mmCIF file of N, CA and C in Angstrom:
data_model
loop_
_atom_site.group_PDB
_atom_site.id
_atom_site.type_symbol
_atom_site.label_atom_id
_atom_site.label_comp_id
_atom_site.label_asym_id
_atom_site.label_seq_id
_atom_site.Cartn_x
_atom_site.Cartn_y
_atom_site.Cartn_z
ATOM 1 N N MET V 1208 -32.810 27.427 32.843
ATOM 2 C CA MET V 1208 -33.296 26.289 32.914
ATOM 3 C C MET V 1208 -33.619 25.893 30.967
ATOM 4 N N THR V 1209 -33.354 24.974 29.955
ATOM 5 C CA THR V 1209 -33.790 25.120 28.788
ATOM 6 C C THR V 1209 -34.834 23.708 28.618
ATOM 7 N N PHE V 1210 -35.411 24.007 27.399
ATOM 8 C CA PHE V 1210 -35.961 22.326 27.156
ATOM 9 C C PHE V 1210 -35.194 21.361 26.518
ATOM 10 N N LEU V 1211 -33.521 21.723 26.167
ATOM 11 C CA LEU V 1211 -32.781 20.884 25.454
ATOM 12 C C LEU V 1211 -32.464 19.400 26.082
ATOM 13 N N PRO V 1212 -32.703 19.600 27.572
ATOM 14 C CA PRO V 1212 -31.864 18.216 28.057
ATOM 15 C C PRO V 1212 -33.505 17.319 27.915
ATOM 16 N N ILE V 1213 -34.653 17.783 27.454
ATOM 17 C CA ILE V 1213 -35.875 17.202 27.696
ATOM 18 C C ILE V 1213 -35.857 16.584 26.126
ATOM 19 N N VAL V 1214 -35.582 17.664 25.443
ATOM 20 C CA VAL V 1214 -35.457 16.841 23.870
ATOM 21 C C VAL V 1214 -34.546 15.587 23.649
ATOM 22 N N ALA V 1215 -33.482 16.401 24.156
ATOM 23 C CA ALA V 1215 -32.041 15.172 24.124
ATOM 24 C C ALA V 1215 -32.948 13.804 24.498
ATOM 25 N N GLY V 1216 -33.734 13.724 25.448
ATOM 26 C CA GLY V 1216 -34.213 12.693 25.891
ATOM 27 C C GLY V 1216 -35.121 11.737 24.987
ATOM 28 N N CYS V 1217 -35.461 12.757 24.508
ATOM 29 C CA CYS V 1217 -36.993 12.212 23.290
ATOM 30 C C CYS V 1217 -36.063 11.470 22.422
ATOM 31 N N GLN V 1218 -34.742 11.953 22.021
ATOM 32 C CA GLN V 1218 -34.334 11.417 21.142
ATOM 33 C C GLN V 1218 -33.577 9.839 21.174
ATOM 34 N N ASN V 1219 -34.254 9.100 20.901
ATOM 35 C CA ASN V 1219 -34.088 7.824 21.565
ATOM 36 C C ASN V 1219 -34.067 6.609 20.501
ATOM 37 N N ASP V 1220 -33.733 7.417 19.321
ATOM 38 C CA ASP V 1220 -33.176 6.210 17.803
ATOM 39 C C ASP V 1220 -33.020 6.798 16.979
ATOM 40 N N ASP V 1221 -31.114 5.972 16.672
ATOM 41 C CA ASP V 1221 -30.064 6.131 15.775
ATOM 42 C C ASP V 1221 -30.771 5.077 14.852
ATOM 43 N N PRO V 1222 -30.955 5.421 13.768
ATOM 44 C CA PRO V 1222 -31.673 4.874 12.639
ATOM 45 C C PRO V 1222 -29.826 4.178 11.798
ATOM 46 N N TRP V 1223 -28.903 4.773 11.902
ATOM 47 C CA TRP V 1223 -27.665 4.499 11.527
ATOM 48 C C TRP V 1223 -27.083 3.323 12.275
ATOM 49 N N ALA V 1224 -27.666 3.120 13.604
ATOM 50 C CA ALA V 1224 -27.332 2.094 14.341
ATOM 51 C C ALA V 1224 -27.754 0.714 13.804
ATOM 52 N N ASP V 1225 -29.048 0.550 13.782
ATOM 53 C CA ASP V 1225 -30.276 -0.090 13.029
ATOM 54 C C ASP V 1225 -29.811 -0.991 12.074
ATOM 55 N N THR V 1226 -29.030 -2.326 12.223
ATOM 56 C CA THR V 1226 -28.469 -3.078 11.322
ATOM 57 C C THR V 1226 -29.256 -3.813 10.358
ATOM 58 N N SER V 1227 -30.790 -3.736 10.871
ATOM 59 C CA SER V 1227 -32.231 -4.648 10.516
ATOM 60 C C SER V 1227 -32.379 -3.473 9.159
ATOM 61 N N LEU V 1228 -32.129 -2.208 9.094
ATOM 62 C CA LEU V 1228 -32.942 -1.036 8.115
ATOM 63 C C LEU V 1228 -31.936 -1.378 6.913
ATOM 64 N N HIS V 1229 -32.932 -1.242 5.726
ATOM 65 C CA HIS V 1229 -31.716 -1.111 4.103
ATOM 66 C C HIS V 1229 -31.889 0.509 3.896
ATOM 67 N N ALA V 1230 -30.538 1.010 3.181
ATOM 68 C CA ALA V 1230 -30.770 1.973 2.631
ATOM 69 C C ALA V 1230 -31.574 2.643 1.582
ATOM 70 N N PHE V 1231 -32.064 3.636 1.601
ATOM 71 C CA PHE V 1231 -32.808 4.192 0.175
ATOM 72 C C PHE V 1231 -32.294 5.459 -0.059
ATOM 73 N N CYS V 1232 -31.385 5.236 -1.198
ATOM 74 C CA CYS V 1232 -30.581 6.202 -1.732
ATOM 75 C C CYS V 1232 -30.955 6.969 -3.010
ATOM 76 N N LEU V 1233 -30.318 8.038 -3.052
ATOM 77 C CA LEU V 1233 -30.858 8.562 -4.369
ATOM 78 C C LEU V 1233 -29.250 9.134 -5.095
ATOM 79 N N GLY V 1234 -29.321 8.055 -6.058
ATOM 80 C CA GLY V 1234 -27.891 7.541 -6.672
ATOM 81 C C GLY V 1234 -27.391 6.757 -5.647
ATOM 82 N N ASP V 1235 -25.837 7.687 -5.516
ATOM 83 C CA ASP V 1235 -25.138 7.063 -4.157
ATOM 84 C C ASP V 1235 -24.985 8.146 -3.174
ATOM 85 N N VAL V 1236 -26.598 8.750 -2.927
ATOM 86 C CA VAL V 1236 -26.400 9.490 -1.331
ATOM 87 C C VAL V 1236 -27.560 8.810 -0.728
ATOM 88 N N GLN V 1237 -27.702 8.581 0.538
ATOM 89 C CA GLN V 1237 -28.815 7.847 1.264
ATOM 90 C C GLN V 1237 -29.379 9.001 1.817
ATOM 91 N N ILE V 1238 -30.574 8.449 1.512
ATOM 92 C CA ILE V 1238 -31.659 9.958 1.723
ATOM 93 C C ILE V 1238 -32.643 9.215 2.593
ATOM 94 N N GLY V 1239 -32.862 7.812 2.854
ATOM 95 C CA GLY V 1239 -33.519 7.573 4.011
ATOM 96 C C GLY V 1239 -33.317 5.771 4.317
ATOM 97 N N PHE V 1240 -34.275 5.698 5.304
ATOM 98 C CA PHE V 1240 -34.142 4.011 5.695
ATOM 99 C C PHE V 1240 -35.412 3.457 5.313
ATOM 100 N N VAL V 1241 -35.189 1.843 5.132
ATOM 101 C CA VAL V 1241 -35.926 1.088 4.651
ATOM 102 C C VAL V 1241 -36.361 -0.007 5.468
ATOM 103 N N LEU V 1242 -37.406 -0.554 6.183
ATOM 104 C CA LEU V 1242 -37.634 -1.622 6.973
ATOM 105 C C LEU V 1242 -37.455 -3.350 6.018
ATOM 106 N N PRO V 1243 -37.652 -3.877 6.592
ATOM 107 C CA PRO V 1243 -37.370 -5.099 5.583
ATOM 108 C C PRO V 1243 -38.841 -5.486 4.655
ATOM 109 N N ARG V 1244 -39.582 -5.722 5.735
ATOM 110 C CA ARG V 1244 -40.993 -5.644 4.962
ATOM 111 C C ARG V 1244 -41.692 -4.595 4.243
ATOM 112 N N VAL V 1245 -41.141 -3.460 4.149
ATOM 113 C CA VAL V 1245 -41.151 -2.075 3.288
ATOM 114 C C VAL V 1245 -40.479 -2.886 1.660
ATOM 115 N N LEU V 1246 -39.226 -3.047 2.062
ATOM 116 C CA LEU V 1246 -38.585 -3.087 0.777
ATOM 117 C C LEU V 1246 -38.617 -4.702 0.553
ATOM 118 N N HIS V 1247 -39.641 -5.253 0.612
ATOM 119 C CA HIS V 1247 -40.043 -7.076 0.221
ATOM 120 C C HIS V 1247 -41.808 -5.823 -0.691
ATOM 121 N N ALA V 1248 -42.097 -5.561 0.117
ATOM 122 C CA ALA V 1248 -43.155 -4.815 -0.593
ATOM 123 C C ALA V 1248 -42.900 -4.153 -1.728
ATOM 124 N N VAL V 1249 -41.586 -3.679 -2.125
ATOM 125 C CA VAL V 1249 -41.278 -2.657 -2.828
ATOM 126 C C VAL V 1249 -40.718 -3.854 -4.167
ATOM 127 N N ARG V 1250 -40.305 -4.761 -3.382
ATOM 128 C CA ARG V 1250 -39.776 -5.783 -4.544
ATOM 129 C C ARG V 1250 -41.068 -6.297 -5.279
ATOM 130 N N ARG V 1251 -42.619 -6.531 -4.808
ATOM 131 C CA ARG V 1251 -43.407 -6.918 -5.221
ATOM 132 C C ARG V 1251 -44.036 -6.233 -6.176
ATOM 133 N N TYR V 1252 -43.953 -4.981 -6.065
ATOM 134 C CA TYR V 1252 -44.517 -4.078 -6.748
ATOM 135 C C TYR V 1252 -43.592 -3.644 -8.069
ATOM 136 N N LEU V 1253 -42.010 -3.965 -7.926
ATOM 137 C CA LEU V 1253 -41.340 -3.604 -9.382
ATOM 138 C C LEU V 1253 -41.185 -4.981 -10.114
ATOM 139 N N ASP V 1254 -41.708 -6.210 -9.484
ATOM 140 C CA ASP V 1254 -41.928 -7.208 -10.178
ATOM 141 C C ASP V 1254 -43.393 -6.980 -10.897
ATOM 142 N N GLU V 1255 -44.373 -6.337 -10.776
ATOM 143 C CA GLU V 1255 -45.643 -6.153 -11.319
ATOM 144 C C GLU V 1255 -45.223 -5.002 -12.240
ATOM 145 N N HIS V 1256 -44.712 -3.895 -12.041
ATOM 146 C CA HIS V 1256 -44.549 -2.686 -12.501
ATOM 147 C C HIS V 1256 -42.869 -2.379 -13.168
ATOM 148 N N PRO V 1257 -42.205 -3.260 -13.664
ATOM 149 C CA PRO V 1257 -40.900 -2.877 -13.742
ATOM 150 C C PRO V 1257 -40.251 -1.598 -14.258
ATOM 151 N N THR V 1258 -39.592 -1.115 -14.175
ATOM 152 C CA THR V 1258 -39.164 0.140 -14.421
ATOM 153 C C THR V 1258 -37.481 0.302 -14.695
ATOM 154 N N ASN V 1259 -36.897 1.610 -14.954
ATOM 155 C CA ASN V 1259 -35.486 1.861 -14.809
ATOM 156 C C ASN V 1259 -35.206 2.802 -13.618
ATOM 157 N N LEU V 1260 -36.262 3.111 -13.547
ATOM 158 C CA LEU V 1260 -36.345 4.884 -11.956
ATOM 159 C C LEU V 1260 -35.618 4.052 -11.087
ATOM 160 N N VAL V 1261 -35.811 2.673 -10.558
ATOM 161 C CA VAL V 1261 -34.940 2.345 -9.047
ATOM 162 C C VAL V 1261 -34.629 1.063 -9.204
ATOM 163 N N ARG V 1262 -33.730 0.418 -8.611
ATOM 164 C CA ARG V 1262 -33.126 -0.760 -8.518
ATOM 165 C C ARG V 1262 -33.063 -1.485 -7.380
ATOM 166 N N LEU V 1263 -32.884 -2.451 -7.324
ATOM 167 C CA LEU V 1263 -32.168 -2.721 -5.458
ATOM 168 C C LEU V 1263 -30.614 -3.051 -5.684
ATOM 169 N N ASP V 1264 -29.840 -2.716 -5.180
ATOM 170 C CA ASP V 1264 -28.505 -3.098 -4.942
ATOM 171 C C ASP V 1264 -27.948 -4.097 -3.996
ATOM 172 N N SER V 1265 -27.081 -4.735 -4.124
ATOM 173 C CA SER V 1265 -26.296 -5.123 -3.366
ATOM 174 C C SER V 1265 -25.008 -5.194 -3.179
ATOM 175 N N SER V 1266 -24.449 -4.168 -3.863
ATOM 176 C CA SER V 1266 -23.338 -4.204 -4.068
ATOM 177 C C SER V 1266 -22.299 -3.823 -2.642
ATOM 178 N N ASN V 1267 -22.887 -3.156 -1.816
ATOM 179 C CA ASN V 1267 -22.158 -3.056 -0.425
ATOM 180 C C ASN V 1267 -22.400 -3.628 0.505
ATOM 181 N N GLY V 1268 -22.929 -5.138 -0.049
ATOM 182 C CA GLY V 1268 -22.922 -5.729 1.064
ATOM 183 C C GLY V 1268 -24.408 -6.183 1.304
ATOM 184 N N LYS V 1269 -25.140 -5.121 1.704
ATOM 185 C CA LYS V 1269 -26.644 -5.349 1.916
ATOM 186 C C LYS V 1269 -27.606 -4.675 0.835
ATOM 187 N N LEU V 1270 -28.336 -5.262 1.002
ATOM 188 C CA LEU V 1270 -29.516 -4.819 -0.244
ATOM 189 C C LEU V 1270 -29.934 -3.791 -0.081
ATOM 190 N N SER V 1271 -29.917 -2.583 -1.013
ATOM 191 C CA SER V 1271 -30.673 -0.875 -0.940
ATOM 192 C C SER V 1271 -31.483 -0.461 -1.838
ATOM 193 N N LEU V 1272 -32.226 0.149 -1.506
ATOM 194 C CA LEU V 1272 -33.115 0.564 -2.580
ATOM 195 C C LEU V 1272 -32.650 2.089 -3.204
ATOM 196 N N VAL V 1273 -32.611 1.714 -4.618
ATOM 197 C CA VAL V 1273 -31.662 3.041 -5.352
ATOM 198 C C VAL V 1273 -32.558 3.620 -6.382
ATOM 199 N N LEU V 1274 -32.226 4.777 -6.100
ATOM 200 C CA LEU V 1274 -33.824 6.020 -7.138
ATOM 201 C C LEU V 1274 -32.977 6.430 -8.193
ATOM 202 N N ALA V 1275 -33.023 6.102 -9.625
ATOM 203 C CA ALA V 1275 -32.255 6.856 -10.301
ATOM 204 C C ALA V 1275 -32.142 8.391 -10.283
ATOM 205 N N SER V 1276 -30.698 8.665 -9.789
ATOM 206 C CA SER V 1276 -30.134 10.283 -9.765
ATOM 207 C C SER V 1276 -30.222 11.054 -11.251
ATOM 208 N N ASN V 1277 -30.404 10.114 -12.207
ATOM 209 C CA ASN V 1277 -30.368 10.995 -13.631
ATOM 210 C C ASN V 1277 -31.630 11.100 -14.115
ATOM 211 N N ALA V 1278 -32.458 10.849 -13.275
ATOM 212 C CA ALA V 1278 -33.847 11.062 -13.943
ATOM 213 C C ALA V 1278 -34.541 12.264 -13.316
ATOM 214 N N THR V 1279 -35.861 12.770 -14.107
ATOM 215 C CA THR V 1279 -36.218 14.024 -13.525
ATOM 216 C C THR V 1279 -36.593 13.880 -12.306
ATOM 217 N N LYS V 1280 -36.933 15.292 -11.449
ATOM 218 C CA LYS V 1280 -37.824 15.392 -10.368
ATOM 219 C C LYS V 1280 -38.987 14.699 -10.863
ATOM 220 N N SER V 1281 -39.571 15.203 -11.727
ATOM 221 C CA SER V 1281 -41.058 14.774 -12.510
ATOM 222 C C SER V 1281 -41.176 13.483 -12.490
ATOM 223 N N ASP V 1282 -40.001 12.772 -13.207
ATOM 224 C CA ASP V 1282 -40.254 11.156 -12.721
ATOM 225 C C ASP V 1282 -40.385 10.628 -12.101
ATOM 226 N N ARG V 1283 -39.140 11.154 -10.860
ATOM 227 C CA ARG V 1283 -39.149 10.092 -9.794
ATOM 228 C C ARG V 1283 -40.154 10.988 -8.729
ATOM 229 N N THR V 1284 -41.142 11.671 -8.791
ATOM 230 C CA THR V 1284 -42.109 11.646 -8.048
ATOM 231 C C THR V 1284 -43.294 11.059 -8.672
ATOM 232 N N GLU V 1285 -43.235 11.099 -9.972
ATOM 233 C CA GLU V 1285 -44.516 9.966 -10.587
ATOM 234 C C GLU V 1285 -44.048 8.583 -9.825
ATOM 235 N N PHE V 1286 -43.092 8.263 -10.278
ATOM 236 C CA PHE V 1286 -42.587 6.786 -9.715
ATOM 237 C C PHE V 1286 -42.817 6.832 -8.053
ATOM 238 N N MET V 1287 -42.567 7.497 -7.192
ATOM 239 C CA MET V 1287 -42.903 7.710 -5.720
ATOM 240 C C MET V 1287 -44.279 7.609 -5.355
ATOM 241 N N ALA V 1288 -45.087 8.258 -6.447
ATOM 242 C CA ALA V 1288 -46.697 8.686 -5.850
ATOM 243 C C ALA V 1288 -47.123 7.168 -6.536
ATOM 244 N N ASP V 1289 -46.676 6.733 -7.572
ATOM 245 C CA ASP V 1289 -47.325 5.653 -8.051
ATOM 246 C C ASP V 1289 -47.091 4.144 -6.967
ATOM 247 N N LEU V 1290 -45.654 4.435 -6.463
ATOM 248 C CA LEU V 1290 -45.872 3.552 -5.735
ATOM 249 C C LEU V 1290 -46.516 3.104 -4.271
ATOM 250 N N ALA V 1291 -46.631 4.400 -3.741
ATOM 251 C CA ALA V 1291 -47.490 5.046 -2.691
ATOM 252 C C ALA V 1291 -48.738 4.438 -2.663
ATOM 253 N N GLN V 1292 -49.093 4.981 -3.920
ATOM 254 C CA GLN V 1292 -50.763 4.526 -4.242
ATOM 255 C C GLN V 1292 -50.809 2.907 -4.417
ATOM 256 N N TRP V 1293 -50.008 2.291 -5.065
ATOM 257 C CA TRP V 1293 -50.383 0.798 -4.980
ATOM 258 C C TRP V 1293 -50.329 0.409 -3.404
ATOM 259 N N LEU V 1294 -49.203 1.123 -2.852
ATOM 260 C CA LEU V 1294 -49.192 0.225 -1.374
ATOM 261 C C LEU V 1294 -50.067 0.771 -0.387
ATOM 262 N N ARG V 1295 -51.239 2.001 -0.530
ATOM 263 C CA ARG V 1295 -52.490 2.347 0.056
ATOM 264 C C ARG V 1295 -53.494 1.678 -0.703
ATOM 265 N N ASP V 1296 -53.275 1.276 -2.044
ATOM 266 C CA ASP V 1296 -54.556 0.404 -2.459
ATOM 267 C C ASP V 1296 -54.447 -0.629 -2.063
ATOM 268 N N THR V 1297 -53.355 -1.649 -2.099
ATOM 269 C CA THR V 1297 -52.898 -3.200 -1.564
ATOM 270 C C THR V 1297 -53.412 -3.060 0.106
ATOM 271 N N LYS V 1298 -53.504 -1.995 0.598
ATOM 272 C CA LYS V 1298 -53.660 -2.190 2.164
ATOM 273 C C LYS V 1298 -52.418 -2.939 3.062
ATOM 274 N N GLN V 1299 -51.029 -2.660 2.595
ATOM 275 C CA GLN V 1299 -50.207 -3.672 3.161
ATOM 276 C C GLN V 1299 -49.648 -2.691 4.480
ATOM 277 N N PHE V 1300 -49.714 -1.517 4.573
ATOM 278 C CA PHE V 1300 -49.397 -0.655 5.656
ATOM 279 C C PHE V 1300 -50.499 0.743 5.722
ATOM 280 N N ALA V 1301 -51.337 -0.377 6.604
ATOM 281 C CA ALA V 1301 -52.387 0.856 6.940
ATOM 282 C C ALA V 1301 -52.231 1.795 7.627
ATOM 283 N N ASP V 1302 -51.098 1.606 8.865
ATOM 284 C CA ASP V 1302 -50.285 2.739 9.673
ATOM 285 C C ASP V 1302 -49.111 2.624 8.827
ATOM 286 N N PRO V 1303 -48.786 3.605 8.434
ATOM 287 C CA PRO V 1303 -48.868 5.166 8.629
ATOM 288 C C PRO V 1303 -50.415 5.602 7.160
ATOM 289 N N LEU V 1304 -50.528 4.910 6.042
ATOM 290 C CA LEU V 1304 -51.100 5.098 4.971
ATOM 291 C C LEU V 1304 -52.663 5.109 5.033
ATOM 292 N N ASP V 1305 -53.323 4.943 5.813
ATOM 293 C CA ASP V 1305 -54.482 5.399 6.668
ATOM 294 C C ASP V 1305 -54.591 6.922 6.942
ATOM 295 N N GLY V 1306 -53.723 7.818 6.849
ATOM 296 C CA GLY V 1306 -53.370 8.905 7.298
ATOM 297 C C GLY V 1306 -53.356 9.520 6.340
ATOM 298 N N TRP V 1307 -53.643 9.064 5.024
ATOM 299 C CA TRP V 1307 -53.413 9.714 3.617
ATOM 300 C C TRP V 1307 -53.693 11.342 3.564
ATOM 301 N N ARG V 1308 -53.369 12.219 3.210
ATOM 302 C CA ARG V 1308 -53.647 13.784 3.329
ATOM 303 C C ARG V 1308 -53.624 14.752 2.141
ATOM 304 N N ASP V 1309 -53.169 13.479 0.629
ATOM 305 C CA ASP V 1309 -52.931 14.235 0.023
ATOM 306 C C ASP V 1309 -52.278 15.692 -0.289
ATOM 307 N N GLU V 1310 -51.402 15.620 0.848
ATOM 308 C CA GLU V 1310 -50.239 16.389 0.805
ATOM 309 C C GLU V 1310 -49.069 16.424 0.607
ATOM 310 N N GLN V 1311 -48.088 16.606 -0.217
ATOM 311 C CA GLN V 1311 -46.955 16.510 -0.917
ATOM 312 C C GLN V 1311 -45.904 17.231 0.218
ATOM 313 N N TYR V 1312 -44.865 16.264 0.351
ATOM 314 C CA TYR V 1312 -43.699 16.660 1.273
ATOM 315 C C TYR V 1312 -42.690 16.727 0.286
ATOM 316 N N ALA V 1313 -42.092 17.967 0.170
ATOM 317 C CA ALA V 1313 -40.460 17.863 -0.389
ATOM 318 C C ALA V 1313 -39.772 17.011 0.113
ATOM 319 N N ILE V 1314 -38.957 16.285 -0.768
ATOM 320 C CA ILE V 1314 -37.847 15.542 -0.551
ATOM 321 C C ILE V 1314 -36.903 15.731 -0.761
ATOM 322 N N TYR V 1315 -35.676 16.238 -0.120
ATOM 323 C CA TYR V 1315 -34.407 17.020 -0.624
ATOM 324 C C TYR V 1315 -33.005 15.715 -0.541
ATOM 325 N N GLY V 1316 -32.122 16.398 -1.779
ATOM 326 C CA GLY V 1316 -30.808 15.435 -1.963
ATOM 327 C C GLY V 1316 -29.694 16.268 -1.141
ATOM 328 N N ARG V 1317 -28.760 15.716 -1.847
ATOM 329 C CA ARG V 1317 -27.256 16.482 -0.950
ATOM 330 C C ARG V 1317 -27.217 18.102 -1.393
ATOM 331 N N ARG V 1318 -26.926 18.595 -0.298
ATOM 332 C CA ARG V 1318 -26.265 19.842 -0.356
ATOM 333 C C ARG V 1318 -25.457 20.111 -0.695
ATOM 334 N N SER V 1319 -25.024 21.156 -1.580
ATOM 335 C CA SER V 1319 -23.322 21.523 -1.882
ATOM 336 C C SER V 1319 -22.979 22.739 -0.980
ATOM 337 N N GLU V 1320 -21.800 23.058 -0.939
ATOM 338 C CA GLU V 1320 -21.274 23.855 -0.003
ATOM 339 C C GLU V 1320 -21.946 25.311 -0.276
ATOM 340 N N ASP V 1321 -21.906 25.327 -2.039
ATOM 341 C CA ASP V 1321 -22.088 26.734 -2.721
ATOM 342 C C ASP V 1321 -23.514 26.731 -2.401
ATOM 343 N N GLN V 1322 -24.553 25.751 -3.082
ATOM 344 C CA GLN V 1322 -26.057 25.840 -2.892
ATOM 345 C C GLN V 1322 -26.858 25.316 -1.775
ATOM 346 N N ALA V 1323 -28.212 25.558 -1.827
ATOM 347 C CA ALA V 1323 -28.988 24.839 -1.154
ATOM 348 C C ALA V 1323 -29.313 23.513 -1.484
ATOM 349 N N SER V 1324 -29.818 22.743 -0.905
ATOM 350 C CA SER V 1324 -30.251 21.314 -1.040
ATOM 351 C C SER V 1324 -31.579 21.229 -2.226
ATOM 352 N N GLU V 1325 -31.383 20.645 -3.178
ATOM 353 C CA GLU V 1325 -32.643 21.016 -4.358
ATOM 354 C C GLU V 1325 -33.329 19.617 -3.778
ATOM 355 N N ILE V 1326 -34.809 19.803 -4.144
ATOM 356 C CA ILE V 1326 -35.775 19.348 -4.227
ATOM 357 C C ILE V 1326 -35.847 17.852 -5.126
ATOM 358 N N VAL V 1327 -35.543 16.678 -4.852
ATOM 359 C CA VAL V 1327 -35.478 15.538 -5.715
ATOM 360 C C VAL V 1327 -36.651 14.931 -6.392
ATOM 361 N N PHE V 1328 -37.773 14.959 -5.748
ATOM 362 C CA PHE V 1328 -38.910 14.740 -5.714
ATOM 363 C C PHE V 1328 -40.049 15.204 -4.416
ATOM 364 N N THR V 1329 -40.928 14.702 -4.626
ATOM 365 C CA THR V 1329 -41.944 15.065 -3.653
ATOM 366 C C THR V 1329 -42.865 13.797 -3.605
ATOM 367 N N LEU V 1330 -43.721 13.620 -2.488
ATOM 368 C CA LEU V 1330 -44.132 12.400 -1.731
ATOM 369 C C LEU V 1330 -45.085 13.018 -0.803
ATOM 370 N N GLU V 1331 -46.183 12.057 -1.157
ATOM 371 C CA GLU V 1331 -47.257 11.967 -0.342
ATOM 372 C C GLU V 1331 -47.095 11.796 1.583
ATOM 373 N N ARG V 1332 -47.463 12.766 2.498
ATOM 374 C CA ARG V 1332 -46.821 12.708 3.433
ATOM 375 C C ARG V 1332 -46.959 11.415 4.527
ATOM 376 N N ALA V 1333 -47.994 10.755 4.200
ATOM 377 C CA ALA V 1333 -48.192 9.672 5.122
ATOM 378 C C ALA V 1333 -47.220 8.584 4.638
ATOM 379 N N ALA V 1334 -46.808 8.642 3.332
ATOM 380 C CA ALA V 1334 -46.069 7.525 3.086
ATOM 381 C C ALA V 1334 -44.161 7.726 3.130
ATOM 382 N N CYS V 1335 -44.003 9.258 3.520
ATOM 383 C CA CYS V 1335 -42.720 9.379 4.021
ATOM 384 C C CYS V 1335 -42.226 8.192 4.964
ATOM 385 N N ALA V 1336 -42.925 7.945 6.177
ATOM 386 C CA ALA V 1336 -42.379 7.438 7.060
ATOM 387 C C ALA V 1336 -42.249 5.765 6.706
ATOM 388 N N LEU V 1337 -42.486 5.575 5.641
ATOM 389 C CA LEU V 1337 -42.171 4.054 4.787
ATOM 390 C C LEU V 1337 -40.642 3.832 4.394
ATOM 391 N N PHE V 1338 -40.301 5.355 3.882
ATOM 392 C CA PHE V 1338 -39.079 5.336 3.488
ATOM 393 C C PHE V 1338 -38.107 5.907 3.979
ATOM 394 N N GLY V 1339 -38.325 6.101 5.574
ATOM 395 C CA GLY V 1339 -37.579 6.960 6.413
ATOM 396 C C GLY V 1339 -37.124 8.051 5.744
ATOM 397 N N LEU V 1340 -37.773 8.815 5.297
ATOM 398 C CA LEU V 1340 -37.299 10.422 4.938
ATOM 399 C C LEU V 1340 -37.530 11.483 5.934
ATOM 400 N N THR V 1341 -36.702 11.882 5.732
ATOM 401 C CA THR V 1341 -36.666 13.743 6.612
ATOM 402 C C THR V 1341 -37.913 14.389 6.482
ATOM 403 N N THR V 1342 -38.927 14.421 6.946
ATOM 404 C CA THR V 1342 -39.335 15.457 6.694
ATOM 405 C C THR V 1342 -39.916 16.889 7.463
ATOM 406 N N PHE V 1343 -40.084 18.037 7.227
ATOM 407 C CA PHE V 1343 -40.320 18.783 8.031
ATOM 408 C C PHE V 1343 -41.379 19.681 7.987
ATOM 409 N N GLY V 1344 -41.582 20.749 9.134
ATOM 410 C CA GLY V 1344 -43.028 21.079 9.436
ATOM 411 C C GLY V 1344 -42.889 22.077 10.242
ATOM 412 N N VAL V 1345 -43.912 22.930 10.440
ATOM 413 C CA VAL V 1345 -44.057 24.004 11.413
ATOM 414 C C VAL V 1345 -45.520 23.989 11.472
ATOM 415 N N HIS V 1346 -45.228 24.171 12.964
ATOM 416 C CA HIS V 1346 -46.523 24.418 13.601
ATOM 417 C C HIS V 1346 -46.968 25.702 14.426
ATOM 418 N N LEU V 1347 -48.050 26.053 14.524
ATOM 419 C CA LEU V 1347 -48.050 27.188 15.277
ATOM 420 C C LEU V 1347 -49.731 27.415 16.373
ATOM 421 N N THR V 1348 -49.439 27.649 17.379
ATOM 422 C CA THR V 1348 -50.764 27.021 18.265
ATOM 423 C C THR V 1348 -50.431 28.597 18.653
ATOM 424 N N VAL V 1349 -52.190 29.126 18.880
ATOM 425 C CA VAL V 1349 -52.484 30.288 19.389
ATOM 426 C C VAL V 1349 -53.287 30.476 20.208
ATOM 427 N N GLY V 1350 -53.590 30.844 21.067
ATOM 428 C CA GLY V 1350 -54.908 30.981 21.896
ATOM 429 C C GLY V 1350 -55.099 32.087 22.250
ATOM 430 N N SER V 1351 -56.499 31.996 23.041
ATOM 431 C CA SER V 1351 -56.928 33.648 22.896
ATOM 432 C C SER V 1351 -56.581 34.335 24.350
ATOM 433 N N PRO V 1352 -56.732 35.328 24.322
ATOM 434 C CA PRO V 1352 -56.718 35.879 26.201
ATOM 435 C C PRO V 1352 -57.454 35.572 27.134
#
């Protein structure tokens, strides 16, 4: 007996099938999913803080948030940090941003056959959920005899 059936039963979400979500892309590569209310907040941020690092695109028939793939990792990281801090300061998404940890997560881009995935930016751990980004972690639990 393995835990695999239990793990499979817990996997009850398929963001690709959820038509209410908007794509979050790095250039032409989708790296996350954005709820409509998050996209609305990003629009408000962009109205107040115009930039060429991100754009809203509807060329595929649905509005997407597109981060510039030709920008540097540092520029993308700074933009996403500023956006996340603004979202936190304006208290629009207390959950999850009240869990702010000052912990940067690496966000990966496309993986090619001959290379490992590159880190395309880093983002505060608590903000990753707002952009539907995949995060990784390792937990170790140790007990005493």
